[in-house]
PDB file of N, CA and C in Angstrom:
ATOM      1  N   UNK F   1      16.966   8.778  10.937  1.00 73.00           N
ATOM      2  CA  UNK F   1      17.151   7.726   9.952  1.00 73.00           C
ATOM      3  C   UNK F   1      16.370   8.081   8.683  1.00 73.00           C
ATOM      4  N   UNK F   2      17.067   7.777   7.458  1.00 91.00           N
ATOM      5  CA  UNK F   2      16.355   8.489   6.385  1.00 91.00           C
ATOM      6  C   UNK F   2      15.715   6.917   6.211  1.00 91.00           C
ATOM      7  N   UNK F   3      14.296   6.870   5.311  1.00 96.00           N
ATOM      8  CA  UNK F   3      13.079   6.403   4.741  1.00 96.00           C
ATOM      9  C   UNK F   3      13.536   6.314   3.198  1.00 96.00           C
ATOM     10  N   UNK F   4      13.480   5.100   2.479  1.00 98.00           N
ATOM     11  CA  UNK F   4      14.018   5.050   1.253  1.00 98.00           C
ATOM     12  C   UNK F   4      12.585   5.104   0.960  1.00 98.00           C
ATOM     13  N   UNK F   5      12.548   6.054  -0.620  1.00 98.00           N
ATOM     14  CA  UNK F   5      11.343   5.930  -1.289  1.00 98.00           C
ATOM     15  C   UNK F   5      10.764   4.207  -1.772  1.00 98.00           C
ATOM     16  N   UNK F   6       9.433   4.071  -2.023  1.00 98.00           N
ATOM     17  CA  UNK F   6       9.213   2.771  -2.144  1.00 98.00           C
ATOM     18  C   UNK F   6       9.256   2.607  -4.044  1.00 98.00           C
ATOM     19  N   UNK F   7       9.652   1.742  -4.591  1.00 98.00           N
ATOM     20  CA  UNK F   7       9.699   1.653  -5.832  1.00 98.00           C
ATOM     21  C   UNK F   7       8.538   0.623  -6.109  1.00 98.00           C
ATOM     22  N   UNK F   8       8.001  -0.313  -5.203  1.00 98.00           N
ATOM     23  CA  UNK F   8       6.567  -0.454  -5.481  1.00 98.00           C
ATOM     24  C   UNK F   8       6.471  -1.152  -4.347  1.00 98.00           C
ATOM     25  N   UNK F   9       5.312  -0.980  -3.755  1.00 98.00           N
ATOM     26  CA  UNK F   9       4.443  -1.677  -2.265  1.00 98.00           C
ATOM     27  C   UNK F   9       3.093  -2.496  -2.974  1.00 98.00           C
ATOM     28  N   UNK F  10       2.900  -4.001  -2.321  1.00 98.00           N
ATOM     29  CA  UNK F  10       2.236  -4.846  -2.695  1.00 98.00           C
ATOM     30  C   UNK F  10       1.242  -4.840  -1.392  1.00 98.00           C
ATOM     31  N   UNK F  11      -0.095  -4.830  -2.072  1.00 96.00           N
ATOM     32  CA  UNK F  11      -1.438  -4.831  -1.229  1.00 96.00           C
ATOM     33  C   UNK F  11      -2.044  -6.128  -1.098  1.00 96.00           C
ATOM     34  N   UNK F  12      -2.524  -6.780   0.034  1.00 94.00           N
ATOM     35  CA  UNK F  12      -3.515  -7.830  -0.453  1.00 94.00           C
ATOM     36  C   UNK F  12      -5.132  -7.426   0.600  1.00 94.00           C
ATOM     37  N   UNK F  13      -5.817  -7.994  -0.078  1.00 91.00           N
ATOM     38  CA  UNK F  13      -6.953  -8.053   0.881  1.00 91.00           C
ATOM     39  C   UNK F  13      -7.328  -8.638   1.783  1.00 91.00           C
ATOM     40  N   UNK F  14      -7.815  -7.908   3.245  1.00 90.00           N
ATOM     41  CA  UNK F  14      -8.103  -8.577   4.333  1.00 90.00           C
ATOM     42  C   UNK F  14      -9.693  -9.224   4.708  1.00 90.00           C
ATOM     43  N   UNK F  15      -9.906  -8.119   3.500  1.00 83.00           N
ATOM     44  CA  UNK F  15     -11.609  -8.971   3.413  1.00 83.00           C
ATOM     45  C   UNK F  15     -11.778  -9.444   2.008  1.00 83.00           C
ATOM     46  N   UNK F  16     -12.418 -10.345   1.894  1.00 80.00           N
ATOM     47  CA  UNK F  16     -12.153 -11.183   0.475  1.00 80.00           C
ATOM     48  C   UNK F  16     -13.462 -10.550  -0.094  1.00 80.00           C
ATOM     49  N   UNK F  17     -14.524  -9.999   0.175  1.00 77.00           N
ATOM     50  CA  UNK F  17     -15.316  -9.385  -0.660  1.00 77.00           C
ATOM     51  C   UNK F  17     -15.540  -7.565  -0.714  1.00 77.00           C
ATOM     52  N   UNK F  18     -14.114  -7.478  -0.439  1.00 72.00           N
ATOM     53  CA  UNK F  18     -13.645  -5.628  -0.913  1.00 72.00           C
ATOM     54  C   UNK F  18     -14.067  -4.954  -1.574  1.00 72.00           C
ATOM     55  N   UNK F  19     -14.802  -3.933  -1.806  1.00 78.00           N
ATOM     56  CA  UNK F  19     -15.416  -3.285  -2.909  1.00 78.00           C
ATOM     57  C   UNK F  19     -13.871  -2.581  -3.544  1.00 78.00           C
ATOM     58  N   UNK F  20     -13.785  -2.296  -5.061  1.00 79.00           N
ATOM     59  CA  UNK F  20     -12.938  -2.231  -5.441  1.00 79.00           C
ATOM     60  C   UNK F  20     -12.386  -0.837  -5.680  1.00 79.00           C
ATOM     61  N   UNK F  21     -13.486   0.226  -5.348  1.00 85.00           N
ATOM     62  CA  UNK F  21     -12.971   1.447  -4.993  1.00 85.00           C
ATOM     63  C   UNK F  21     -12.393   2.279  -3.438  1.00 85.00           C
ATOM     64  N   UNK F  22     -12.420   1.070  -3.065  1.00 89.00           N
ATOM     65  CA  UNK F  22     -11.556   0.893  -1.843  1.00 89.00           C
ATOM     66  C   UNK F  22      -9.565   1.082  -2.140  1.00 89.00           C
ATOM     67  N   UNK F  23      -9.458   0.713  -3.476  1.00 91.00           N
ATOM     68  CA  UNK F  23      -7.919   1.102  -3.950  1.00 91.00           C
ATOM     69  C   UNK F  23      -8.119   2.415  -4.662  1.00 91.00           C
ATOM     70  N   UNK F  24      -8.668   3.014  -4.821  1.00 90.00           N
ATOM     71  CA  UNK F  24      -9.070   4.638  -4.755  1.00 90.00           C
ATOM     72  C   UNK F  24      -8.549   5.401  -3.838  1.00 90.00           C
ATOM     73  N   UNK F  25      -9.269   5.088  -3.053  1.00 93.00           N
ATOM     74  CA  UNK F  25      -9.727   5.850  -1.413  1.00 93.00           C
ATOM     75  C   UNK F  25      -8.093   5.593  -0.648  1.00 93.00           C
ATOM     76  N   UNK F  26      -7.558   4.353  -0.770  1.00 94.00           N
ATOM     77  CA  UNK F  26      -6.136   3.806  -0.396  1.00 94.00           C
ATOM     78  C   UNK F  26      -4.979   4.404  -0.843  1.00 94.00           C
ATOM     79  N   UNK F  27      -5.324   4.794  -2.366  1.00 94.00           N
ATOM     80  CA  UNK F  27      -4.036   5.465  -2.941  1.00 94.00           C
ATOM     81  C   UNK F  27      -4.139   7.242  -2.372  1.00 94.00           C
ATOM     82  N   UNK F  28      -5.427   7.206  -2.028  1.00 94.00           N
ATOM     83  CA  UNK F  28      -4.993   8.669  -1.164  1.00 94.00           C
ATOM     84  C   UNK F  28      -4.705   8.601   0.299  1.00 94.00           C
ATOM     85  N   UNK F  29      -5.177   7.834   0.365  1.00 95.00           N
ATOM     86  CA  UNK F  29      -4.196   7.715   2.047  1.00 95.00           C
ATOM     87  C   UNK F  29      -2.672   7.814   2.394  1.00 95.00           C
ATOM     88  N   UNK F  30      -2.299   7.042   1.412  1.00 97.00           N
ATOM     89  CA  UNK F  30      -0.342   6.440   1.518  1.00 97.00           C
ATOM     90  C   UNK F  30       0.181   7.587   0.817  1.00 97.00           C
ATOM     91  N   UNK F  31      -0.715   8.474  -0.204  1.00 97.00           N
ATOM     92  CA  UNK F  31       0.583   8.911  -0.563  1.00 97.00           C
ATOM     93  C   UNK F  31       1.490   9.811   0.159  1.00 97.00           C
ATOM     94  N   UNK F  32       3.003   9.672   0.182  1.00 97.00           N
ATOM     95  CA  UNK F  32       3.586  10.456   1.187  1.00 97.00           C
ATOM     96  C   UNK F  32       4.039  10.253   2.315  1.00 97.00           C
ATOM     97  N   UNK F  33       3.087   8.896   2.721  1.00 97.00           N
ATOM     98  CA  UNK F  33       3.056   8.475   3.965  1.00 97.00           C
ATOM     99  C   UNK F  33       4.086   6.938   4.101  1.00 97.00           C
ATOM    100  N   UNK F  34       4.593   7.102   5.402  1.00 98.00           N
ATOM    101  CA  UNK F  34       5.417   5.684   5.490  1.00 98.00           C
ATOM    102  C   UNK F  34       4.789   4.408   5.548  1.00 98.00           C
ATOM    103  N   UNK F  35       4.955   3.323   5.209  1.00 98.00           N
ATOM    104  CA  UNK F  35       4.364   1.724   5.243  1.00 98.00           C
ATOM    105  C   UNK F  35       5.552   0.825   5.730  1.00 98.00           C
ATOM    106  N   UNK F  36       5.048   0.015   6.185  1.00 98.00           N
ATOM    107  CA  UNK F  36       5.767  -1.522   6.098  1.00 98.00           C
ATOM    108  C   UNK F  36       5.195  -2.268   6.367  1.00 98.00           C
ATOM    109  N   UNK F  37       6.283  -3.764   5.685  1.00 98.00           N
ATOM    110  CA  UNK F  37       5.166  -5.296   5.472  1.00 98.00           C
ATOM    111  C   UNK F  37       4.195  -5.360   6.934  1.00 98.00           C
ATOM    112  N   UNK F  38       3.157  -5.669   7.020  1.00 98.00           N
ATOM    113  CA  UNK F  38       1.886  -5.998   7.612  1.00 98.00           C
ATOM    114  C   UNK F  38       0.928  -4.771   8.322  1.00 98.00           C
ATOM    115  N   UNK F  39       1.814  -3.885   8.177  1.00 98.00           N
ATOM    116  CA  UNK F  39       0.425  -2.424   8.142  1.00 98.00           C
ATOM    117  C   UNK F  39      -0.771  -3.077   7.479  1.00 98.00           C
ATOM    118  N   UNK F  40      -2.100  -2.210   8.064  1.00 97.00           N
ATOM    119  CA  UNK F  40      -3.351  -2.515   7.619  1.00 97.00           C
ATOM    120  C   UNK F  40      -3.933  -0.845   7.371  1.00 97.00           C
ATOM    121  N   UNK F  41      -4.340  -0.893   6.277  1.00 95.00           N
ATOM    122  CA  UNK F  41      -4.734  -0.066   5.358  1.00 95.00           C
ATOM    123  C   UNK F  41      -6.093   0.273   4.800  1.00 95.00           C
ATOM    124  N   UNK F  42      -7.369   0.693   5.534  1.00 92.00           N
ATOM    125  CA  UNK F  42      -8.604   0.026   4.973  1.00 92.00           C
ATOM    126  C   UNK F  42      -8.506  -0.883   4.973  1.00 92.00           C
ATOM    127  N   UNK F  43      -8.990  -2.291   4.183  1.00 92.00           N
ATOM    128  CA  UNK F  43      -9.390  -3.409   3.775  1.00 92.00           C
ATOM    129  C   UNK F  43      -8.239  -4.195   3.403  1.00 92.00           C
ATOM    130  N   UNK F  44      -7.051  -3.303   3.220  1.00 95.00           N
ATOM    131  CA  UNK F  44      -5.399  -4.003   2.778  1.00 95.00           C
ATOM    132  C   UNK F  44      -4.550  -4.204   3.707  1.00 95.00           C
ATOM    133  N   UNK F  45      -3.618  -4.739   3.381  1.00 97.00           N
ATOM    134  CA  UNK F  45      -2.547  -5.251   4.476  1.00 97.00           C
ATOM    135  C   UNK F  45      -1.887  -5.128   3.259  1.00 97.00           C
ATOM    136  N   UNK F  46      -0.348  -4.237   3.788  1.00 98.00           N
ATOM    137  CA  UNK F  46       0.718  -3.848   3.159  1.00 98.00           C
ATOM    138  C   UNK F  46       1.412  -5.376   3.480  1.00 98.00           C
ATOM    139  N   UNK F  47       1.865  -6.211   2.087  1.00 98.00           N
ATOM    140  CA  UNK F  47       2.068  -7.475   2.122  1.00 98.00           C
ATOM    141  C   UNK F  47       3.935  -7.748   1.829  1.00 98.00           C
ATOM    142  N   UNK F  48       4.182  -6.758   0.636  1.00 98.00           N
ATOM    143  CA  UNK F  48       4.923  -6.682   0.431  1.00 98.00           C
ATOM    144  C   UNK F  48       5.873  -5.578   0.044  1.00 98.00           C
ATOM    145  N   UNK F  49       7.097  -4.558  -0.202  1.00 98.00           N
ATOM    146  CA  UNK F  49       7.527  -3.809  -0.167  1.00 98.00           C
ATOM    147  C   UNK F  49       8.734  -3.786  -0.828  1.00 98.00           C
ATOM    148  N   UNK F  50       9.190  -2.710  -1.257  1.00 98.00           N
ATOM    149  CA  UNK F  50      10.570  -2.608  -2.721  1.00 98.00           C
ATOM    150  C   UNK F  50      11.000  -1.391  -2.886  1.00 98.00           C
ATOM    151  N   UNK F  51      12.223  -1.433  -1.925  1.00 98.00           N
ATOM    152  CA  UNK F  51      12.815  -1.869  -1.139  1.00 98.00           C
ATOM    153  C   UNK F  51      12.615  -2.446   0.127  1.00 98.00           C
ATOM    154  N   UNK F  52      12.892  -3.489   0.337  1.00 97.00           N
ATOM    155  CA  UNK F  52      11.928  -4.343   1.894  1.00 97.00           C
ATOM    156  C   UNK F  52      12.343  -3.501   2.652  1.00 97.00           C
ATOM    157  N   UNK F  53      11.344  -3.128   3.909  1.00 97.00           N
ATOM    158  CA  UNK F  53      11.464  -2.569   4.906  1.00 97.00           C
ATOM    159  C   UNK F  53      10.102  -1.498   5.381  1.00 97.00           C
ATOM    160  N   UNK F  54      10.819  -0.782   5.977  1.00 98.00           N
ATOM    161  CA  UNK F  54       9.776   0.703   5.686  1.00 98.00           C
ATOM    162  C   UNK F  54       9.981   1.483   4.618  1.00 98.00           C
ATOM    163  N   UNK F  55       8.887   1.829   4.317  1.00 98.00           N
ATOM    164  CA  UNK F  55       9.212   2.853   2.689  1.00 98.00           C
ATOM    165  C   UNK F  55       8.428   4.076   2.797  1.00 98.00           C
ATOM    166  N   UNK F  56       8.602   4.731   1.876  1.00 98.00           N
ATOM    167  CA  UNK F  56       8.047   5.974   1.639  1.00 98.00           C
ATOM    168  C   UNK F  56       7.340   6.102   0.591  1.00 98.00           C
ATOM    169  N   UNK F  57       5.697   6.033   0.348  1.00 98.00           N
ATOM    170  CA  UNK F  57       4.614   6.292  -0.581  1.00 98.00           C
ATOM    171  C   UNK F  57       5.574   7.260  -1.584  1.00 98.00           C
ATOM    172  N   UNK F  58       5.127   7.322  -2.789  1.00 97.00           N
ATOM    173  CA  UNK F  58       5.428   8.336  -3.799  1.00 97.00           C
ATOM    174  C   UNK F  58       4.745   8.450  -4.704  1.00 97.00           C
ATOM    175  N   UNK F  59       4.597   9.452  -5.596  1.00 96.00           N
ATOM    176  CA  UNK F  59       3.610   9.106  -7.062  1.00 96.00           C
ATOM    177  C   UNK F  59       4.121   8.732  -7.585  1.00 96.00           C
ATOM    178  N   UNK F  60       5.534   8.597  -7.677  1.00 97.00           N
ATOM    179  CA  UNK F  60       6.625   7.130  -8.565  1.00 97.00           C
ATOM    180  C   UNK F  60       6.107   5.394  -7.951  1.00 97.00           C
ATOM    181  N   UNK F  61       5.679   5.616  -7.058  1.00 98.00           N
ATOM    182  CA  UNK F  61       5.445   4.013  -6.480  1.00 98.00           C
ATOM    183  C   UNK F  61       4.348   3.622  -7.185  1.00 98.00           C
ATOM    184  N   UNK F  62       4.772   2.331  -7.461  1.00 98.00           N
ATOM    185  CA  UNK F  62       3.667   1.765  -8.439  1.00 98.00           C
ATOM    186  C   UNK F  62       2.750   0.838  -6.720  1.00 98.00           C
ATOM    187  N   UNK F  63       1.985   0.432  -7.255  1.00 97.00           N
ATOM    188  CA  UNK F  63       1.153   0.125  -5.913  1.00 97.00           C
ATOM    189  C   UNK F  63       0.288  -0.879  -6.770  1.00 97.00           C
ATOM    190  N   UNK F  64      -0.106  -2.297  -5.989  1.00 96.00           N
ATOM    191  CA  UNK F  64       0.000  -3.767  -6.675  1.00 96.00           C
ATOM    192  C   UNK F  64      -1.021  -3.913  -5.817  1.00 96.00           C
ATOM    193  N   UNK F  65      -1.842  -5.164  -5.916  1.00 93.00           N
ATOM    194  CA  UNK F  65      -2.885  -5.285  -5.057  1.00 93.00           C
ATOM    195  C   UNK F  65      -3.258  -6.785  -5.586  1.00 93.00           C
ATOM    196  N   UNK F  66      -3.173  -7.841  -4.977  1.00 89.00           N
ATOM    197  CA  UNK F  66      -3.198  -8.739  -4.837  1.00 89.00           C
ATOM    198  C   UNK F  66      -4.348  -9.456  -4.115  1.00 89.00           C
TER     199      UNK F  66
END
């Protein structure tokens, strides 16, 4: 089954006092790598996704953090 690239994946935080270079450290994890809504990510939870489903990290994916 092919993996559509993600055109942007939405982050939120699972701990409310996150240090903020924690979305640093995150954007090297995913890239490349597959996600979908409620993966946990470091300190994030993959919340939302675009195209919904499973996606595929890219350096085109914009990446949101909520």
């Amino acid at each position: 089954m092919q993996v559509p690239d993600a055109r942007v994946v939405v982050f939120s935080r699972t701990k409310r006092l996150a240090p903020d270079f924690h979305r640093h450290i995150l954007r090297g994890k995913v890239m490349g790598q597959t996600v979908r809504p409620g993966d946990r990510i470091l300190v994030y939870e993959v919340a939302e996704t675009v195209p919904s489903g499973t996606v595929r990290v890219t350096r085109s994916t914009l990446l949101e953090f909520r």
